[in-house]
Amino acid sequence: MARVLIVGAGLTGSLCASLLRRELQDKVRIEVWEKSRGSGGRMSTSRPPGPSSHSADLGAQYITATSAYRKSHHRLYAELLSAGVLLPFDSSRIEGLKHKDGSQDFITPLGVGSIVKHFLSDSGAEVFFERHVTGLFRRGASWEVQSRAGDSEMFDAVVLTIPVPQILQLEGDLREMLTPPQQQQLSSVLFSSRFALALFFPPDASFSFSWAARYVRDSSVIVYICHDSAKRNAAPSLGPSLVVHSSVPFGLAHLERDAADVQPIIMQELQRLLPGLPQPISIKCHKWRYSQVLTGVPGSPGHMTLLQFPPLLCAGDGFSHSNFDGCVDSALSTITALREGLSEGVGLTDQSEP
């Protein structure tokens, strides 16, 4: 049985784990290591500090699928809709949204993090949180993977789904095996940065606006505001939640500042945009250093194979584009290459279609 490590429990990582399980079933042991305390990455749902408020999606807000992707990724969309993880969404409830013809929007009733949890659960993988990978070392036909805690484990294959700049920071043998073109392509990947606020309110709080979300055009600080619990049609028995995203220029200008120092600036602007906003019982400010891909790997290959055997692959939106379907494209591409590498190196063959 091959032992495969997937680094990163975001959308691409969870999809890779799920698709690999469907391909190789019981011929592979899958582990997922995530440096954070929970899964989701940029598709994470933040829980309120107390039980009286709804949760909030700090990263991705909703899923937009073009007609072409609804067709090519039909099985995954059908699966998520059947499981109740996704629901169709009326985008007219988003003020200022510029929509492309033929696109369809979906929301997640339990928060966008439920998509990642669905695929992780389906994969049967062992998921380890607060396991921060710091180094990769080739040991014959295996990879020794080191964590920040100082321990290390051996794997037959490794898939890196963390942001490309973090891949380039890993210690060990990775940098030495990069070809000059690979080094150049990876170094050229650029991400935008932004801050996100989640505001949690008591059950008796009410808002004066009717929209579920609004794209802001008259602010240099805030670009997006979402009545998150209304977007998800959440039960009114709990307090509402509000999500605020800063603009990319604002995020870049304040990137090296602590989130706690930036929060008052965003709150002041929010109060200007929404005068009379009730007092929240709690506020969470998060810095997304790697928010969305501005410049990806040329050609959007979906993945990059750094070594055929023992397999070492990179995946994620840096190799495609920053949305649900981009991560699906990346995962599909990655698992095809990984299956071939495992078949050649470990002697595995696939048993079923994904």
Short mmCIF file of N, CA and C in Angstrom, two decimals, residues 250-316:
data_model
loop_
_atom_site.label_atom_id
_atom_site.label_comp_id
_atom_site.label_asym_id
_atom_site.label_seq_id
_atom_site.Cartn_x
_atom_site.Cartn_y
_atom_site.Cartn_z
N PHE A 250 -5.46 48.36 -0.60
CA PHE A 250 -5.40 48.56 0.85
C PHE A 250 -4.65 47.40 1.51
N GLY A 251 -4.96 46.17 1.07
CA GLY A 251 -4.29 45.00 1.63
C GLY A 251 -2.80 45.04 1.41
N LEU A 252 -2.39 45.44 0.22
CA LEU A 252 -0.96 45.52 -0.09
C LEU A 252 -0.28 46.60 0.73
N ALA A 253 -0.93 47.75 0.89
CA ALA A 253 -0.34 48.86 1.63
C ALA A 253 -0.14 48.55 3.10
N HIS A 254 -0.97 47.67 3.65
CA HIS A 254 -0.91 47.36 5.08
C HIS A 254 -0.49 45.91 5.34
N LEU A 255 0.10 45.28 4.34
CA LEU A 255 0.36 43.84 4.40
C LEU A 255 1.19 43.43 5.61
N GLU A 256 2.20 44.21 5.96
CA GLU A 256 3.09 43.82 7.04
C GLU A 256 2.63 44.30 8.41
N ARG A 257 1.47 44.90 8.50
CA ARG A 257 0.93 45.32 9.78
C ARG A 257 0.11 44.20 10.41
N ASP A 258 0.04 44.19 11.73
CA ASP A 258 -0.78 43.21 12.41
C ASP A 258 -2.25 43.45 12.09
N ALA A 259 -3.00 42.37 12.00
CA ALA A 259 -4.43 42.49 11.71
C ALA A 259 -5.14 43.33 12.76
N ALA A 260 -4.70 43.21 14.01
CA ALA A 260 -5.33 43.98 15.09
C ALA A 260 -5.16 45.48 14.90
N ASP A 261 -4.07 45.90 14.26
CA ASP A 261 -3.84 47.32 14.01
C ASP A 261 -4.64 47.83 12.82
N VAL A 262 -4.95 46.94 11.90
CA VAL A 262 -5.68 47.32 10.69
C VAL A 262 -7.19 47.32 10.93
N GLN A 263 -7.65 46.49 11.84
CA GLN A 263 -9.09 46.36 12.10
C GLN A 263 -9.79 47.69 12.35
N PRO A 264 -9.26 48.59 13.20
CA PRO A 264 -9.97 49.86 13.44
C PRO A 264 -10.14 50.71 12.19
N ILE A 265 -9.18 50.64 11.27
CA ILE A 265 -9.27 51.42 10.03
C ILE A 265 -10.44 50.92 9.18
N ILE A 266 -10.55 49.60 9.07
CA ILE A 266 -11.63 49.02 8.28
C ILE A 266 -12.98 49.28 8.95
N MET A 267 -13.02 49.18 10.28
CA MET A 267 -14.27 49.41 11.00
C MET A 267 -14.75 50.85 10.83
N GLN A 268 -13.83 51.80 10.86
CA GLN A 268 -14.20 53.20 10.68
C GLN A 268 -14.84 53.42 9.31
N GLU A 269 -14.26 52.79 8.28
CA GLU A 269 -14.81 52.92 6.94
C GLU A 269 -16.14 52.19 6.82
N LEU A 270 -16.28 51.06 7.49
CA LEU A 270 -17.55 50.32 7.46
C LEU A 270 -18.67 51.16 8.07
N GLN A 271 -18.37 51.84 9.16
CA GLN A 271 -19.38 52.67 9.81
C GLN A 271 -19.77 53.86 8.93
N ARG A 272 -18.82 54.32 8.11
CA ARG A 272 -19.16 55.39 7.16
C ARG A 272 -20.11 54.86 6.08
N LEU A 273 -19.82 53.65 5.61
CA LEU A 273 -20.64 53.06 4.54
C LEU A 273 -21.99 52.58 5.05
N LEU A 274 -22.03 52.11 6.29
CA LEU A 274 -23.27 51.59 6.88
C LEU A 274 -23.55 52.29 8.20
N PRO A 275 -23.94 53.56 8.15
CA PRO A 275 -24.23 54.27 9.40
C PRO A 275 -25.38 53.62 10.16
N GLY A 276 -25.25 53.61 11.47
CA GLY A 276 -26.29 52.99 12.28
C GLY A 276 -26.14 51.49 12.43
N LEU A 277 -25.02 50.94 12.00
CA LEU A 277 -24.79 49.50 12.13
C LEU A 277 -24.80 49.12 13.62
N PRO A 278 -25.52 48.07 14.00
CA PRO A 278 -25.55 47.67 15.41
C PRO A 278 -24.16 47.30 15.93
N GLN A 279 -24.04 47.28 17.22
CA GLN A 279 -22.77 46.93 17.86
C GLN A 279 -22.59 45.41 17.83
N PRO A 280 -21.51 44.91 17.22
CA PRO A 280 -21.28 43.46 17.22
C PRO A 280 -20.81 42.99 18.59
N ILE A 281 -21.04 41.73 18.87
CA ILE A 281 -20.55 41.17 20.13
C ILE A 281 -19.12 40.67 19.99
N SER A 282 -18.69 40.48 18.73
CA SER A 282 -17.32 40.02 18.49
C SER A 282 -16.92 40.36 17.07
N ILE A 283 -15.62 40.65 16.89
CA ILE A 283 -15.07 40.93 15.56
C ILE A 283 -13.81 40.10 15.38
N LYS A 284 -13.68 39.49 14.21
CA LYS A 284 -12.46 38.76 13.87
C LYS A 284 -11.86 39.37 12.62
N CYS A 285 -10.58 39.73 12.68
CA CYS A 285 -9.88 40.29 11.52
C CYS A 285 -8.81 39.31 11.07
N HIS A 286 -8.83 38.99 9.79
CA HIS A 286 -7.88 38.01 9.25
C HIS A 286 -7.14 38.59 8.06
N LYS A 287 -5.85 38.35 8.02
CA LYS A 287 -5.03 38.79 6.90
C LYS A 287 -4.86 37.64 5.91
N TRP A 288 -5.34 37.85 4.68
CA TRP A 288 -5.11 36.89 3.61
C TRP A 288 -3.88 37.34 2.81
N ARG A 289 -2.73 36.84 3.21
CA ARG A 289 -1.50 37.20 2.48
C ARG A 289 -1.57 36.67 1.05
N TYR A 290 -2.12 35.47 0.90
CA TYR A 290 -2.29 34.87 -0.42
C TYR A 290 -3.79 34.75 -0.68
N SER A 291 -4.36 35.80 -1.24
CA SER A 291 -5.80 35.86 -1.43
C SER A 291 -6.23 35.22 -2.74
N GLN A 292 -5.84 35.82 -3.85
CA GLN A 292 -6.17 35.30 -5.17
C GLN A 292 -4.97 35.43 -6.09
N VAL A 293 -4.89 34.52 -7.06
CA VAL A 293 -3.77 34.53 -8.00
C VAL A 293 -3.91 35.70 -8.96
N LEU A 294 -2.87 36.53 -9.02
CA LEU A 294 -2.80 37.60 -10.01
C LEU A 294 -2.09 37.13 -11.27
N THR A 295 -0.97 36.42 -11.05
CA THR A 295 -0.20 35.85 -12.16
C THR A 295 0.09 34.40 -11.82
N GLY A 296 -0.45 33.48 -12.60
CA GLY A 296 -0.24 32.06 -12.36
C GLY A 296 0.87 31.50 -13.22
N VAL A 297 1.13 30.21 -13.07
CA VAL A 297 2.10 29.53 -13.92
C VAL A 297 1.61 29.61 -15.36
N PRO A 298 2.46 30.02 -16.29
CA PRO A 298 2.03 30.20 -17.69
C PRO A 298 1.37 28.94 -18.26
N GLY A 299 0.26 29.15 -18.96
CA GLY A 299 -0.43 28.04 -19.59
C GLY A 299 -1.42 27.32 -18.71
N SER A 300 -1.48 27.67 -17.43
CA SER A 300 -2.41 27.03 -16.48
C SER A 300 -2.38 25.50 -16.62
N PRO A 301 -1.23 24.87 -16.33
CA PRO A 301 -1.11 23.42 -16.54
C PRO A 301 -1.86 22.58 -15.53
N GLY A 302 -2.33 23.18 -14.44
CA GLY A 302 -3.06 22.42 -13.43
C GLY A 302 -2.16 21.91 -12.32
N HIS A 303 -0.96 21.50 -12.68
CA HIS A 303 -0.01 21.01 -11.68
C HIS A 303 1.39 21.13 -12.26
N MET A 304 2.38 20.82 -11.43
CA MET A 304 3.76 20.72 -11.90
C MET A 304 4.39 19.51 -11.24
N THR A 305 4.94 18.62 -12.05
CA THR A 305 5.65 17.45 -11.53
C THR A 305 7.10 17.84 -11.31
N LEU A 306 7.52 17.86 -10.06
CA LEU A 306 8.90 18.20 -9.75
C LEU A 306 9.80 16.98 -9.84
N LEU A 307 9.24 15.81 -9.53
CA LEU A 307 9.99 14.56 -9.69
C LEU A 307 8.99 13.45 -10.00
N GLN A 308 9.30 12.65 -11.03
CA GLN A 308 8.41 11.58 -11.44
C GLN A 308 8.39 10.45 -10.43
N PHE A 309 9.59 10.08 -9.93
CA PHE A 309 9.68 9.01 -8.94
C PHE A 309 10.86 9.25 -8.01
N PRO A 310 10.62 9.21 -6.70
CA PRO A 310 9.31 9.13 -6.06
C PRO A 310 8.51 10.39 -6.36
N PRO A 311 7.21 10.25 -6.61
CA PRO A 311 6.42 11.38 -7.08
C PRO A 311 6.42 12.57 -6.11
N LEU A 312 6.70 13.74 -6.67
CA LEU A 312 6.57 15.00 -5.95
C LEU A 312 5.89 15.99 -6.89
N LEU A 313 4.70 16.42 -6.53
CA LEU A 313 3.91 17.28 -7.40
C LEU A 313 3.44 18.52 -6.65
N CYS A 314 3.28 19.61 -7.38
CA CYS A 314 2.71 20.85 -6.86
C CYS A 314 1.35 21.07 -7.52
N ALA A 315 0.40 21.57 -6.75
CA ALA A 315 -0.94 21.80 -7.28
C ALA A 315 -1.53 23.03 -6.61
N GLY A 316 -2.71 23.43 -7.09
CA GLY A 316 -3.39 24.57 -6.49
C GLY A 316 -3.74 25.62 -7.52
#
